[in-house]
Amino acid sequence: CMARLIDNLDALGRGEIARLKRLCDVDDEDFADMLAELRSYDPKPGLKFGGRAEAAVVPDVLITPGKDGGWTIALNEDSLPRLVVNRSYYLELRAGCTDRKAQAWLGEQLAEANWLIRALDQRAKTILKVAAEIVRRQAGFFREGVAAMKPLILRDVAEAIEMHESTVSRVTSNKYLACPRGTFEMKYFFSSGVAAADGEGASSEAVKARIRALIEAEAANNILSDEALVALLRAEGFDLARRTVAKYREAAGIGSSAERRRARKLAGAL
């Protein structure tokens, strides 16, 4: 019976319970026991014998509440590269150089080292400047959470801090920001927007969060279709097409109404 069930897992995924009970030739009680046993299996047994521990994310920027109700923005010193020129060693080498070419070469190396230190310092200042603009533009997120996020693109920040868009893209790639709400990749705060009743628009992340909340609150006997979600969101001021809602729902890792209904049915069978 179990072999037949495993051979027809696609039918189980579609919620074809009656067909599976006929294939396995079992009654309701036996089928429920089989489902319970199936769900107790480890779908990825190889993970017990391999893999590596994921390294903890070290934030590059630290955001803490300020005394005046604002935010204190600082670079995480532990994440910054520490480079200095060993002046004593340089002077010792220079004192031993009698050849002009050797002296010129040594001077070039010192200049390159100083340039690299200045470049790293400028990069740190740029990261701080970008982070400050993100906090200013996404103040609602830091106060209220993802539901208050606003649409933001790289060009908006680039124009505000008077830098090229590619520079903003580089300094936000693989950079993380830690705040009271958690640690987030800086790219997380950039997203497209949708029309909203307030005229300012809403971030796609805010819409995904709202879709997730509506689905989590749906009744077992009233699974929300994408059309129903569109109606509820429009009542809240979000002007979205059905295909957009479907796209955001899928991006949030949430199944369709039919898939959620089948999942509820399977849960009830257990």
Coordinates of C-alpha atoms in Angstrom, one line a residue:
C1 CA 0.0 0.0 0.0
M2 CA 2.8 2.4 0.9
A3 CA 4.7 1.6 -2.3
R4 CA 1.6 2.5 -4.3
L5 CA 1.2 5.8 -2.4
I6 CA 4.8 6.7 -3.0
D7 CA 4.5 5.8 -6.7
N8 CA 1.6 8.4 -7.0
L9 CA 2.9 11.3 -5.0
D10 CA 1.9 13.7 -7.8
A11 CA -1.7 12.7 -7.2
L12 CA -1.2 13.4 -3.5
G13 CA 0.1 16.8 -4.3
R14 CA -3.1 17.4 -6.3
G15 CA -5.2 16.3 -3.4
E16 CA -6.8 13.3 -5.1
I17 CA -7.5 11.5 -1.9
A18 CA -10.4 9.3 -3.1
R19 CA -8.4 8.1 -6.1
L20 CA -5.4 7.3 -3.9
K21 CA -7.5 5.3 -1.4
R22 CA -8.8 3.2 -4.3
L23 CA -5.3 2.7 -5.7
C24 CA -3.9 1.7 -2.3
D25 CA -7.0 -0.3 -1.4
V26 CA -7.3 1.1 2.1
D27 CA -10.0 2.7 4.2
D28 CA -10.0 6.3 5.7
E29 CA -8.2 5.2 9.0
D30 CA -5.4 3.3 7.2
F31 CA -4.9 6.1 4.7
A32 CA -4.6 8.7 7.5
D33 CA -1.9 6.5 9.1
M34 CA -0.1 6.2 5.8
L35 CA -0.1 10.0 5.3
A36 CA 1.2 10.5 8.9
E37 CA 4.0 8.0 8.2
L38 CA 4.8 9.6 4.9
R39 CA 5.0 13.1 6.5
S40 CA 7.4 11.7 9.2
Y41 CA 10.0 10.8 6.6
D42 CA 13.0 13.1 6.0
P43 CA 12.8 14.5 2.5
K44 CA 16.5 15.3 2.4
P45 CA 18.3 12.6 4.4
G46 CA 21.7 13.4 2.7
L47 CA 21.9 16.6 4.7
K48 CA 22.7 14.6 7.8
F49 CA 26.0 13.5 6.2
G50 CA 27.2 16.7 4.4
G51 CA 26.8 20.4 4.0
R52 CA 28.5 23.2 5.8
A53 CA 27.4 25.6 8.5
E54 CA 26.3 29.0 7.0
A55 CA 28.5 31.9 8.2
A56 CA 26.7 34.5 10.2
V57 CA 26.0 37.8 8.4
V58 CA 28.1 40.7 9.7
P59 CA 26.3 44.0 9.1
D60 CA 28.2 46.8 7.5
V61 CA 25.9 49.6 8.9
L62 CA 24.3 49.8 12.3
I63 CA 21.0 51.7 12.9
T64 CA 20.0 52.5 16.4
P65 CA 17.2 54.8 17.8
G66 CA 18.4 58.3 18.5
K67 CA 17.6 60.5 21.5
D68 CA 15.6 63.0 19.4
G69 CA 13.3 60.3 17.9
G70 CA 15.4 59.9 14.8
W71 CA 18.1 57.3 14.0
T72 CA 21.8 57.0 14.7
I73 CA 23.6 55.6 11.6
A74 CA 27.1 54.3 12.0
L75 CA 29.5 52.0 10.2
N76 CA 30.3 48.7 11.8
E77 CA 34.0 49.1 12.6
D78 CA 34.5 45.3 12.8
S79 CA 33.5 45.0 9.1
L80 CA 35.9 47.6 7.8
P81 CA 39.3 46.7 6.4
R82 CA 42.2 48.0 8.5
L83 CA 45.1 49.2 6.4
V84 CA 48.0 51.5 7.5
V85 CA 51.4 52.3 6.1
N86 CA 54.3 51.1 8.2
R87 CA 56.2 54.5 8.2
S88 CA 59.1 53.1 10.2
Y89 CA 59.7 50.4 7.7
Y90 CA 59.3 52.9 4.8
L91 CA 61.9 55.2 6.3
E92 CA 64.3 52.3 7.0
L93 CA 64.0 51.2 3.4
R94 CA 64.4 54.8 2.1
A95 CA 67.5 55.3 4.2
G96 CA 69.1 52.3 2.6
C97 CA 68.3 53.3 -1.0
T98 CA 71.1 55.0 -2.8
D99 CA 69.9 54.2 -6.3
R100 CA 67.6 56.8 -7.8
K101 CA 65.4 54.2 -9.6
A102 CA 65.0 52.3 -6.3
Q103 CA 64.0 55.5 -4.5
A104 CA 61.5 56.4 -7.2
W105 CA 60.0 52.9 -7.1
L106 CA 59.7 53.1 -3.3
G107 CA 58.0 56.5 -3.6
E108 CA 55.5 55.0 -6.1
Q109 CA 54.7 52.2 -3.8
L110 CA 54.0 54.6 -0.9
A111 CA 51.8 56.7 -3.2
E112 CA 49.8 53.6 -4.2
A113 CA 49.4 52.5 -0.6
N114 CA 48.2 56.0 0.4
W115 CA 45.8 56.0 -2.6
L116 CA 44.3 52.7 -1.5
I117 CA 43.8 53.9 2.1
R118 CA 42.0 57.0 0.8
A119 CA 39.9 55.0 -1.6
L120 CA 38.8 52.7 1.2
D121 CA 38.0 55.7 3.4
Q122 CA 35.9 57.2 0.5
R123 CA 34.1 53.9 0.1
A124 CA 33.2 53.8 3.7
K125 CA 31.9 57.4 3.6
T126 CA 29.8 56.5 0.5
I127 CA 28.3 53.5 2.2
L128 CA 27.3 55.7 5.2
K129 CA 25.9 58.4 2.9
V130 CA 23.8 55.8 1.0
A131 CA 22.6 54.2 4.2
A132 CA 21.5 57.6 5.6
E133 CA 19.5 58.3 2.5
I134 CA 17.8 54.9 2.7
V135 CA 16.9 55.5 6.3
R136 CA 15.5 58.9 5.4
R137 CA 13.4 57.6 2.5
Q138 CA 12.3 54.4 4.2
A139 CA 11.6 56.0 7.6
G140 CA 8.2 54.3 7.7
F141 CA 9.8 50.9 7.6
F142 CA 12.0 51.5 10.6
R143 CA 9.1 52.9 12.6
E144 CA 6.3 50.6 11.5
G145 CA 7.7 47.6 9.5
V146 CA 7.5 46.3 6.0
A147 CA 3.9 47.4 5.5
A148 CA 5.1 51.1 5.5
M149 CA 7.8 50.6 2.9
K150 CA 7.8 53.0 -0.1
P151 CA 8.9 52.4 -3.7
L152 CA 12.6 53.2 -4.1
I153 CA 15.1 52.8 -7.0
L154 CA 18.8 53.3 -7.2
R155 CA 18.4 56.5 -9.2
D156 CA 16.5 58.1 -6.4
V157 CA 19.3 57.7 -4.0
A158 CA 22.0 58.4 -6.5
E159 CA 20.5 61.8 -7.4
A160 CA 19.9 62.7 -3.7
I161 CA 23.6 62.1 -2.8
E162 CA 24.9 63.4 -6.2
M163 CA 26.6 60.2 -7.2
H164 CA 26.3 57.9 -10.2
E165 CA 23.7 55.1 -10.1
S166 CA 26.4 52.5 -10.7
T167 CA 28.3 53.7 -7.6
V168 CA 25.2 53.2 -5.4
S169 CA 24.7 49.8 -6.9
R170 CA 28.2 48.7 -6.1
V171 CA 28.2 50.0 -2.5
T172 CA 24.9 48.3 -1.7
S173 CA 25.8 44.9 -3.2
N174 CA 26.4 42.3 -0.5
K175 CA 26.2 44.9 2.2
Y176 CA 23.9 44.5 5.2
L177 CA 22.2 46.9 7.5
A178 CA 21.3 46.0 11.1
C179 CA 18.4 47.8 12.9
P180 CA 16.0 47.0 15.7
R181 CA 13.8 45.1 13.2
G182 CA 16.6 42.7 12.2
T183 CA 19.4 42.5 9.6
F184 CA 18.6 43.2 6.0
E185 CA 20.6 43.4 2.8
M186 CA 20.8 47.0 1.7
K187 CA 19.3 46.0 -1.7
Y188 CA 16.2 44.9 0.1
F189 CA 15.1 48.5 0.5
F190 CA 15.0 49.1 -3.2
S191 CA 11.8 47.9 -4.9
S192 CA 9.3 48.9 -7.5
G193 CA 6.0 50.4 -6.5
V194 CA 2.3 50.2 -7.1
A195 CA -0.4 52.8 -7.1
A196 CA -1.9 53.6 -3.7
A197 CA -4.6 55.8 -2.4
D198 CA -2.2 58.2 -0.7
G199 CA -0.8 59.1 -4.0
E200 CA 2.8 58.2 -3.0
G201 CA 2.6 54.6 -4.0
A202 CA 3.5 51.5 -2.0
S203 CA 6.5 49.2 -2.2
S204 CA 6.1 45.8 -3.8
E205 CA 7.5 44.4 -0.5
A206 CA 4.7 46.1 1.4
V207 CA 2.1 44.6 -1.0
K208 CA 3.7 41.1 -0.6
A209 CA 3.5 41.4 3.2
R210 CA -0.2 42.5 3.0
I211 CA -1.0 39.6 0.7
R212 CA 0.7 37.2 3.1
A213 CA -1.2 38.6 6.0
L214 CA -4.6 38.3 4.2
I215 CA -3.9 34.7 3.3
E216 CA -2.7 33.8 6.7
A217 CA -6.0 35.1 8.1
E218 CA -8.3 33.4 5.6
A219 CA -10.9 31.0 6.9
A220 CA -10.5 27.3 6.1
N221 CA -13.9 27.3 4.4
N222 CA -13.2 30.6 2.5
I223 CA -9.9 30.3 0.7
L224 CA -9.2 33.6 -1.1
S225 CA -8.8 33.5 -4.8
D226 CA -6.5 36.0 -6.6
E227 CA -9.7 37.9 -7.7
A228 CA -10.8 38.1 -4.0
L229 CA -7.3 39.4 -3.0
V230 CA -7.5 42.1 -5.7
A231 CA -10.9 43.3 -4.3
L232 CA -9.6 43.3 -0.7
L233 CA -6.4 45.2 -1.7
R234 CA -8.3 47.7 -3.7
A235 CA -10.5 48.4 -0.7
E236 CA -7.3 49.2 1.2
G237 CA -6.2 51.6 -1.5
F238 CA -3.9 49.3 -3.5
D239 CA -4.6 49.4 -7.3
L240 CA -3.4 46.1 -8.6
A241 CA -4.3 43.8 -11.5
R242 CA -5.0 40.1 -10.8
R243 CA -1.9 39.0 -12.7
T244 CA 0.2 41.4 -10.5
V245 CA -1.3 39.9 -7.3
A246 CA -0.6 36.4 -8.6
K247 CA 3.0 37.4 -9.4
Y248 CA 3.5 38.9 -5.9
R249 CA 1.8 35.9 -4.2
E250 CA 4.1 33.5 -6.1
A251 CA 7.2 35.7 -5.2
A252 CA 6.2 35.4 -1.6
G253 CA 6.2 31.6 -1.9
I254 CA 2.4 31.2 -1.5
G255 CA 0.5 28.7 -3.5
S256 CA -2.7 29.4 -5.5
S257 CA -6.1 29.1 -3.9
A258 CA -6.5 25.6 -5.4
E259 CA -3.2 24.5 -3.9
R260 CA -4.0 26.0 -0.5
R261 CA -7.4 24.3 -0.6
R262 CA -5.8 20.9 -1.3
A263 CA -3.3 21.5 1.5
R264 CA -6.1 22.2 4.0
K265 CA -7.9 19.1 2.7
L266 CA -4.8 16.9 3.3
A267 CA -4.3 18.5 6.8
G268 CA -7.9 17.6 7.6
A269 CA -7.3 14.0 6.4
L270 CA -4.6 13.7 9.0

